[in-house]
C-alpha cells in the first residue's frame, strides 16, 4: 500500500475551501442570467396590452388604496437608455419630450397629470427642471387621503435627485414642492415615502463610472445602500452593504427591499434612529426581483422578476416596443409566514418574452368591483 500523503490531502482540502465559494458564486451567476434555461408562458392568455406606443417605459405603478386609481411614471424608451447608466455621456438629442405621469382607471382609460411649479407671484407654470423618472411613491395625508404627496426619483443631468409634488385627488395637475439632492443619494433607484418630507431611497450601486459599475454588478459586490431623509431634510445612511438594492416597500412596521445581485427580498425593521435592522430574507434561485408592490388589504408582496438578466440588460440598452421573445418575466406573490421572518412564494405568471419584452412592476388594482393586475 502506498504511503498516505498528508500534504496532498491538505492541499486538496485547502483548494476545496478556496474554490467552493467561487463555484457557488459562478453557479448563482449562471442561474441569474438564465443560462441554459427555457421558459414557457404561464397564465398569460387573459393578458392584454394597454396604451401601446403611449404608455412606454413605465418603471413604476402605485395604486391608491382609497380610490383604486393607478398612477404610472413613464418615459420615452429611446431617451431612457441614455441615463440608466450614470456616468456615461448623455445624448440630449434623444430626449424629445419630458417624462410623464399618468392616472389610469379600471376601464383602461387614462390621462396625463401635468407637473407644474409655482412662480414667485403665485402663477402656475410647467415644471421647468429636468425630469427623468425612475421609482416613485405616494404619501397620503392621514387627515385627508385625497391630499397626496408624490416623491419621484429624478435622474437629472450631473446628479440624481428626488422631486416632490403635492396633488389633490381628481385634479389634472400636481404642484412642485421641492427637489432634493445630496452626495448620499448618488444612485437612487426606488423610494419609500414616510411622510410629506421623510423617505427611504435605495442606492443600487456605489459607483458612477460605467466600468466600475459593471465590475461591481458582475462581481455581485455589496456596494448598495439605503438612505433616509428625515423631517428636517437631513440625510443619513440607514443601511449599507447590500447587493444592488432595487425596489422598496412597506407593510405596517416592516420594510421590504429587493436585492438584484443577491436575488432576494429582505425584511427590515426601522430602529429609533431610522436605521434598518435585518429580520430575515427570502432567496429567489432563478430570477431577479425589481420593484415590489404590497397589497394593502393583506400585506402580500408582488415581486416582478427578470428571468434572463443578460437579455434584459441588452434590452435596456437597445429598447423596443416590440417583443424580444427572449428576456422573460416572472411575477411572484410573497406571503409572510407566521412562524419565521420569511415568505411563502407563489409563481403567478411567466412570460417568456412573447407578451412583453420585460417588466419592472406588477400592481393589483381594485375599483368598481373589478380586480386586475397591471
Coordinates of C-alpha atoms in Angstrom, one line a residue:
X1 CA 0.0 0.0 0.0
X2 CA 1.3 3.4 -1.0
X3 CA 2.1 5.7 2.0
X4 CA -0.6 8.2 2.9
X5 CA 0.2 11.6 1.5
X6 CA -0.9 14.2 4.1
X7 CA 0.4 17.1 2.1
X8 CA -1.7 16.2 -1.0
X9 CA -4.8 15.8 1.2
X10 CA -4.3 19.1 2.9
X11 CA -3.7 20.8 -0.4
X12 CA -6.9 19.3 -1.8
X13 CA -8.8 20.5 1.3
X14 CA -7.4 24.0 1.0
X15 CA -8.2 24.1 -2.7
X16 CA -11.8 23.0 -2.0
X17 CA -12.2 25.7 0.7
X18 CA -10.9 28.3 -1.7
X19 CA -12.9 27.2 -4.8
X20 CA -16.2 26.3 -3.1
X21 CA -17.4 29.9 -2.7
X22 CA -16.2 30.7 -6.2
X23 CA -18.1 27.8 -7.7
X24 CA -21.2 28.7 -5.7
X25 CA -21.0 32.3 -6.9
X26 CA -20.5 31.1 -10.5
X27 CA -23.5 28.8 -10.2
X28 CA -25.6 31.6 -8.8
X29 CA -24.5 34.0 -11.6
X30 CA -25.4 31.4 -14.3
X31 CA -28.8 31.0 -12.7
X32 CA -29.3 34.8 -12.6
X33 CA -28.6 35.2 -16.3
X34 CA -30.9 32.3 -17.2
X35 CA -28.1 30.2 -18.7
X36 CA -29.4 27.0 -20.3
X37 CA -33.0 27.7 -19.2
X38 CA -36.1 27.7 -21.4
X39 CA -39.3 29.3 -20.2
X40 CA -42.9 28.8 -21.3
X41 CA -45.8 31.1 -20.8
X42 CA -48.0 30.6 -17.7
X43 CA -51.3 32.4 -17.1
X44 CA -50.8 34.9 -19.9
X45 CA -53.9 34.1 -22.0
X46 CA -56.1 36.7 -20.4
X47 CA -53.4 39.4 -20.6
X48 CA -53.6 42.4 -23.0
X49 CA -51.6 45.5 -23.8
X50 CA -52.9 48.9 -22.8
X51 CA -51.8 52.2 -24.4
X52 CA -49.3 50.6 -26.9
X53 CA -46.9 53.2 -28.1
X54 CA -48.0 55.8 -25.5
X55 CA -47.6 54.1 -22.1
X56 CA -43.9 53.1 -22.5
X57 CA -41.0 52.9 -20.1
X58 CA -43.4 52.8 -17.2
X59 CA -41.0 51.9 -14.5
X60 CA -43.3 52.0 -11.5
X61 CA -47.0 51.9 -10.6
X62 CA -48.7 52.9 -7.4
X63 CA -52.4 52.2 -6.8
X64 CA -54.4 54.5 -4.5
X65 CA -55.9 52.1 -1.8
X66 CA -58.7 54.6 -1.2
X67 CA -59.9 55.1 -4.8
X68 CA -58.4 52.2 -6.8
X69 CA -56.9 54.6 -9.3
X70 CA -53.5 53.6 -10.6
X71 CA -50.6 56.1 -11.1
X72 CA -47.9 55.4 -13.5
X73 CA -44.4 57.0 -14.0
X74 CA -43.5 56.6 -17.7
X75 CA -40.8 57.8 -20.1
X76 CA -39.6 57.5 -23.7
X77 CA -37.7 54.3 -24.2
X78 CA -35.1 55.7 -26.6
X79 CA -34.2 58.5 -24.2
X80 CA -34.4 56.3 -21.1
X81 CA -31.5 54.1 -22.1
X82 CA -29.3 57.2 -22.0
X83 CA -29.5 57.8 -18.3
X84 CA -30.0 54.2 -17.0
X85 CA -26.2 54.0 -16.6
X86 CA -25.0 57.1 -14.7
X87 CA -21.6 58.4 -15.6
X88 CA -21.9 57.7 -19.4
X89 CA -22.1 60.6 -21.8
X90 CA -25.7 61.8 -22.1
X91 CA -27.2 62.4 -25.5
X92 CA -29.9 65.0 -25.1
X93 CA -30.9 64.7 -28.7
X94 CA -32.8 61.5 -27.9
X95 CA -34.9 63.4 -25.4
X96 CA -37.8 64.6 -27.5
X97 CA -40.3 65.0 -24.6
X98 CA -40.4 65.1 -20.9
X99 CA -41.3 62.0 -18.9
X100 CA -45.0 61.8 -17.9
X101 CA -47.2 60.8 -15.0
X102 CA -50.5 59.1 -15.9
X103 CA -53.6 58.1 -13.9
X104 CA -55.4 55.0 -15.1
X105 CA -58.9 53.8 -14.3
X106 CA -60.2 50.2 -14.3
X107 CA -61.7 50.6 -17.8
X108 CA -58.3 51.1 -19.4
X109 CA -58.8 54.8 -19.9
X110 CA -56.0 57.1 -18.7
X111 CA -54.8 60.7 -18.9
X112 CA -51.7 62.7 -18.2
X113 CA -51.3 64.6 -14.9
X114 CA -49.5 67.8 -15.6
X115 CA -46.4 68.7 -13.5
X116 CA -46.4 72.4 -12.6
X117 CA -44.5 74.7 -10.4
X118 CA -45.4 78.0 -8.7
X119 CA -43.7 81.3 -9.6
X120 CA -42.8 84.0 -7.1
X121 CA -46.1 85.7 -7.8
X122 CA -48.2 82.6 -7.4
X123 CA -48.7 81.7 -11.1
X124 CA -48.6 78.0 -12.0
X125 CA -46.3 77.2 -15.0
X126 CA -45.0 73.9 -16.4
X127 CA -42.3 72.2 -14.3
X128 CA -39.0 73.7 -15.6
X129 CA -36.5 71.2 -14.2
X130 CA -35.3 68.1 -16.0
X131 CA -37.5 65.1 -15.4
X132 CA -36.2 61.6 -15.8
X133 CA -38.5 59.3 -13.8
X134 CA -37.4 56.1 -12.1
X135 CA -39.2 54.7 -9.0
X136 CA -41.7 56.8 -7.1
X137 CA -44.1 56.6 -4.1
X138 CA -47.1 58.4 -2.7
X139 CA -47.8 59.6 0.9
X140 CA -51.5 60.1 1.7
X141 CA -52.4 62.7 4.3
X142 CA -53.8 60.7 7.3
X143 CA -56.3 63.5 8.0
X144 CA -57.5 63.8 4.3
X145 CA -56.3 60.9 2.0
X146 CA -57.4 63.0 -1.0
X147 CA -54.4 65.1 -0.4
X148 CA -51.3 63.3 -1.7
X149 CA -47.5 63.8 -1.8
X150 CA -45.7 62.3 -4.8
X151 CA -42.0 61.6 -4.5
X152 CA -40.1 60.8 -7.7
X153 CA -36.6 59.5 -8.2
X154 CA -35.4 62.0 -10.8
X155 CA -32.2 61.4 -12.7
X156 CA -31.2 65.0 -13.5
X157 CA -28.0 65.8 -15.5
X158 CA -25.0 65.9 -13.3
X159 CA -26.7 64.4 -10.2
X160 CA -29.6 62.3 -9.0
X161 CA -32.4 63.9 -7.0
X162 CA -35.9 63.3 -5.5
X163 CA -38.6 65.7 -6.8
X164 CA -41.6 66.1 -4.5
X165 CA -45.1 67.3 -5.6
X166 CA -48.4 67.8 -4.0
X167 CA -51.6 66.5 -5.6
X168 CA -55.3 66.7 -4.9
X169 CA -57.4 63.7 -5.9
X170 CA -59.3 64.4 -9.2
X171 CA -57.0 67.2 -10.4
X172 CA -55.3 67.2 -13.7
X173 CA -52.1 68.6 -12.3
X174 CA -49.7 68.4 -9.4
X175 CA -47.5 71.2 -8.0
X176 CA -43.8 71.0 -7.3
X177 CA -42.8 71.5 -3.7
X178 CA -39.0 70.8 -3.7
X179 CA -36.3 68.9 -5.4
X180 CA -33.6 67.5 -3.0
X181 CA -30.2 66.1 -3.7
X182 CA -27.2 65.0 -1.6
X183 CA -24.0 63.1 -2.1
X184 CA -25.6 60.3 -0.1
X185 CA -28.2 60.0 -2.8
X186 CA -25.8 59.1 -5.5
X187 CA -27.6 56.3 -7.5
X188 CA -31.2 56.2 -6.3
X189 CA -33.4 53.5 -7.8
X190 CA -36.7 53.5 -5.8
X191 CA -38.2 55.3 -2.9
X192 CA -40.5 54.8 0.1
X193 CA -42.4 57.8 1.3
X194 CA -42.8 58.0 5.1
X195 CA -44.4 61.4 5.4
X196 CA -44.7 64.6 3.3
X197 CA -40.9 65.1 3.7
X198 CA -39.3 62.0 5.0
X199 CA -38.4 59.0 2.9
X200 CA -36.1 56.0 2.4
X201 CA -34.4 55.5 -1.0
X202 CA -32.3 52.7 -2.4
X203 CA -28.9 53.4 -3.9
X204 CA -28.5 50.5 -6.3
X205 CA -24.7 50.8 -6.6
X206 CA -21.8 52.8 -5.3
X207 CA -20.0 54.0 -8.5
X208 CA -21.0 56.4 -11.2
X209 CA -18.3 55.4 -13.7
X210 CA -19.6 52.8 -16.2
X211 CA -16.6 50.4 -15.9
X212 CA -16.7 50.3 -12.1
X213 CA -20.5 49.9 -12.1
X214 CA -20.1 47.0 -14.5
X215 CA -17.4 45.3 -12.4
X216 CA -19.3 45.8 -9.2
X217 CA -22.5 44.4 -10.6
X218 CA -21.0 41.4 -12.4
X219 CA -19.0 40.5 -9.3
X220 CA -22.1 40.9 -7.2
X221 CA -20.4 43.2 -4.7
X222 CA -22.3 44.5 -1.7
X223 CA -21.9 48.2 -2.7
X224 CA -25.5 49.3 -2.4
X225 CA -27.2 51.2 0.4
X226 CA -30.5 52.7 1.6
X227 CA -30.5 56.3 2.7
X228 CA -33.1 58.1 4.9
X229 CA -34.2 61.7 4.8
X230 CA -35.9 63.0 8.0
X231 CA -38.5 65.7 8.5
X232 CA -35.9 68.4 8.8
X233 CA -34.2 67.5 5.5
X234 CA -31.1 65.8 6.9
X235 CA -29.9 62.6 5.2
X236 CA -28.3 59.5 6.8
X237 CA -27.3 56.0 5.7
X238 CA -30.0 53.7 7.0
X239 CA -28.4 50.5 5.6
X240 CA -25.1 49.8 3.9
X241 CA -23.5 46.7 2.4
X242 CA -26.4 45.3 0.4
X243 CA -26.1 43.9 -3.1
X244 CA -27.8 46.1 -5.7
X245 CA -31.0 47.1 -3.7
X246 CA -33.8 47.9 -6.1
X247 CA -37.5 48.0 -5.1
X248 CA -38.5 49.2 -1.6
X249 CA -42.0 49.0 0.0
X250 CA -43.6 48.5 3.5
X251 CA -46.5 46.9 5.3
X252 CA -47.2 48.2 8.8
X253 CA -43.9 48.2 10.7
X254 CA -41.9 46.1 8.2
X255 CA -39.9 47.5 5.3
X256 CA -39.0 45.3 2.3
X257 CA -36.1 45.7 0.0
X258 CA -35.4 43.7 -3.2
X259 CA -31.8 42.8 -3.9
X260 CA -30.9 42.1 -7.6
X261 CA -27.3 40.8 -7.3
X262 CA -28.3 38.6 -4.3
X263 CA -31.7 37.7 -5.7
X264 CA -34.0 38.0 -2.7
X265 CA -36.4 40.2 -0.7
X266 CA -35.1 41.3 2.7
X267 CA -37.3 42.1 5.7
X268 CA -36.2 45.1 7.9
X269 CA -37.4 46.9 10.9
X270 CA -36.8 50.6 11.3
X271 CA -35.0 51.5 14.6
X272 CA -35.5 54.6 16.6
X273 CA -32.6 56.3 14.7
X274 CA -34.3 55.3 11.4
X275 CA -31.6 52.8 10.6
X276 CA -32.8 49.5 9.2
X277 CA -32.3 46.2 11.1
X278 CA -32.5 42.9 9.1
X279 CA -35.2 40.5 10.3
X280 CA -35.0 37.9 7.5
X281 CA -35.0 37.3 3.8
X282 CA -36.2 35.0 1.1
X283 CA -34.0 34.0 -1.8
X284 CA -35.1 33.5 -5.4
X285 CA -33.0 30.8 -7.0
X286 CA -33.6 31.6 -10.7
X287 CA -35.0 35.1 -11.1
X288 CA -34.0 38.7 -10.2
X289 CA -36.5 40.9 -8.4
X290 CA -37.1 44.5 -9.5
X291 CA -39.9 46.6 -7.9
X292 CA -42.2 45.5 -5.2
X293 CA -45.9 46.1 -4.7
X294 CA -47.6 45.5 -1.4
X295 CA -51.3 44.7 -1.3
X296 CA -52.7 47.0 1.3
X297 CA -55.5 44.6 2.1
X298 CA -53.4 41.6 3.2
X299 CA -49.7 42.6 3.1
X300 CA -48.9 40.2 0.2
X301 CA -46.0 41.3 -1.9
X302 CA -46.0 41.1 -5.7
X303 CA -42.4 40.9 -7.0
X304 CA -41.7 41.4 -10.7
X305 CA -38.6 39.4 -11.6
X306 CA -36.3 39.1 -14.6
X307 CA -35.7 35.5 -15.9
X308 CA -32.7 36.1 -18.2
X309 CA -30.8 39.1 -16.9
X310 CA -28.3 39.2 -19.8
X311 CA -31.1 39.5 -22.3
X312 CA -32.8 42.1 -20.1
X313 CA -29.6 44.1 -20.0
X314 CA -29.4 44.0 -23.8
X315 CA -33.0 45.2 -24.0
X316 CA -32.4 48.1 -21.6
X317 CA -29.5 49.3 -23.8
X318 CA -31.5 48.8 -27.1
X319 CA -35.1 49.2 -26.0
X320 CA -38.0 48.5 -28.3
X321 CA -41.8 48.4 -28.2
X322 CA -41.7 45.1 -30.0
X323 CA -41.3 41.9 -28.1
X324 CA -37.9 40.3 -27.6
X325 CA -39.2 36.7 -27.1
X326 CA -36.0 36.0 -25.1
X327 CA -35.8 38.2 -21.9
X328 CA -38.8 37.0 -20.0
X329 CA -40.6 38.0 -16.8
X330 CA -42.0 36.1 -13.8
X331 CA -44.4 37.6 -11.3
X332 CA -44.2 36.2 -7.8
X333 CA -46.6 36.6 -4.9
X334 CA -44.9 36.5 -1.4
X335 CA -46.9 35.8 1.7
X336 CA -45.3 36.5 5.1
X337 CA -45.0 33.3 7.2
X338 CA -46.3 33.2 10.7
X339 CA -43.5 31.0 12.0
X340 CA -40.5 32.9 10.7
X341 CA -39.4 36.2 9.1
X342 CA -39.6 34.8 5.5
X343 CA -42.1 34.3 2.8
X344 CA -44.1 31.5 1.1
X345 CA -43.7 32.1 -2.7
X346 CA -46.2 31.5 -5.4
X347 CA -45.5 31.9 -9.1
X348 CA -48.5 33.7 -10.6
X349 CA -47.3 34.4 -14.2
X350 CA -44.5 33.6 -16.5
X351 CA -44.0 35.4 -19.8
X352 CA -41.2 34.1 -22.0
X353 CA -40.9 37.5 -23.7
X354 CA -43.7 37.0 -26.3
X355 CA -46.2 39.2 -24.5
X356 CA -43.8 42.0 -23.3
X357 CA -40.1 42.4 -23.6
X358 CA -39.7 42.7 -19.9
X359 CA -41.5 44.2 -16.9
X360 CA -40.4 46.0 -13.7
X361 CA -43.6 46.2 -11.7
X362 CA -46.9 44.3 -11.1
X363 CA -49.6 46.1 -9.1
X364 CA -53.1 45.0 -8.0
X365 CA -55.9 47.4 -8.9
X366 CA -59.3 47.1 -7.3
X367 CA -62.0 49.6 -8.4
X368 CA -65.8 49.4 -9.1
X369 CA -66.0 45.6 -8.5
X370 CA -63.1 45.0 -10.9
X371 CA -59.9 43.4 -9.7
X372 CA -56.9 43.0 -12.0
X373 CA -53.1 43.1 -12.2
X374 CA -51.3 45.9 -14.1

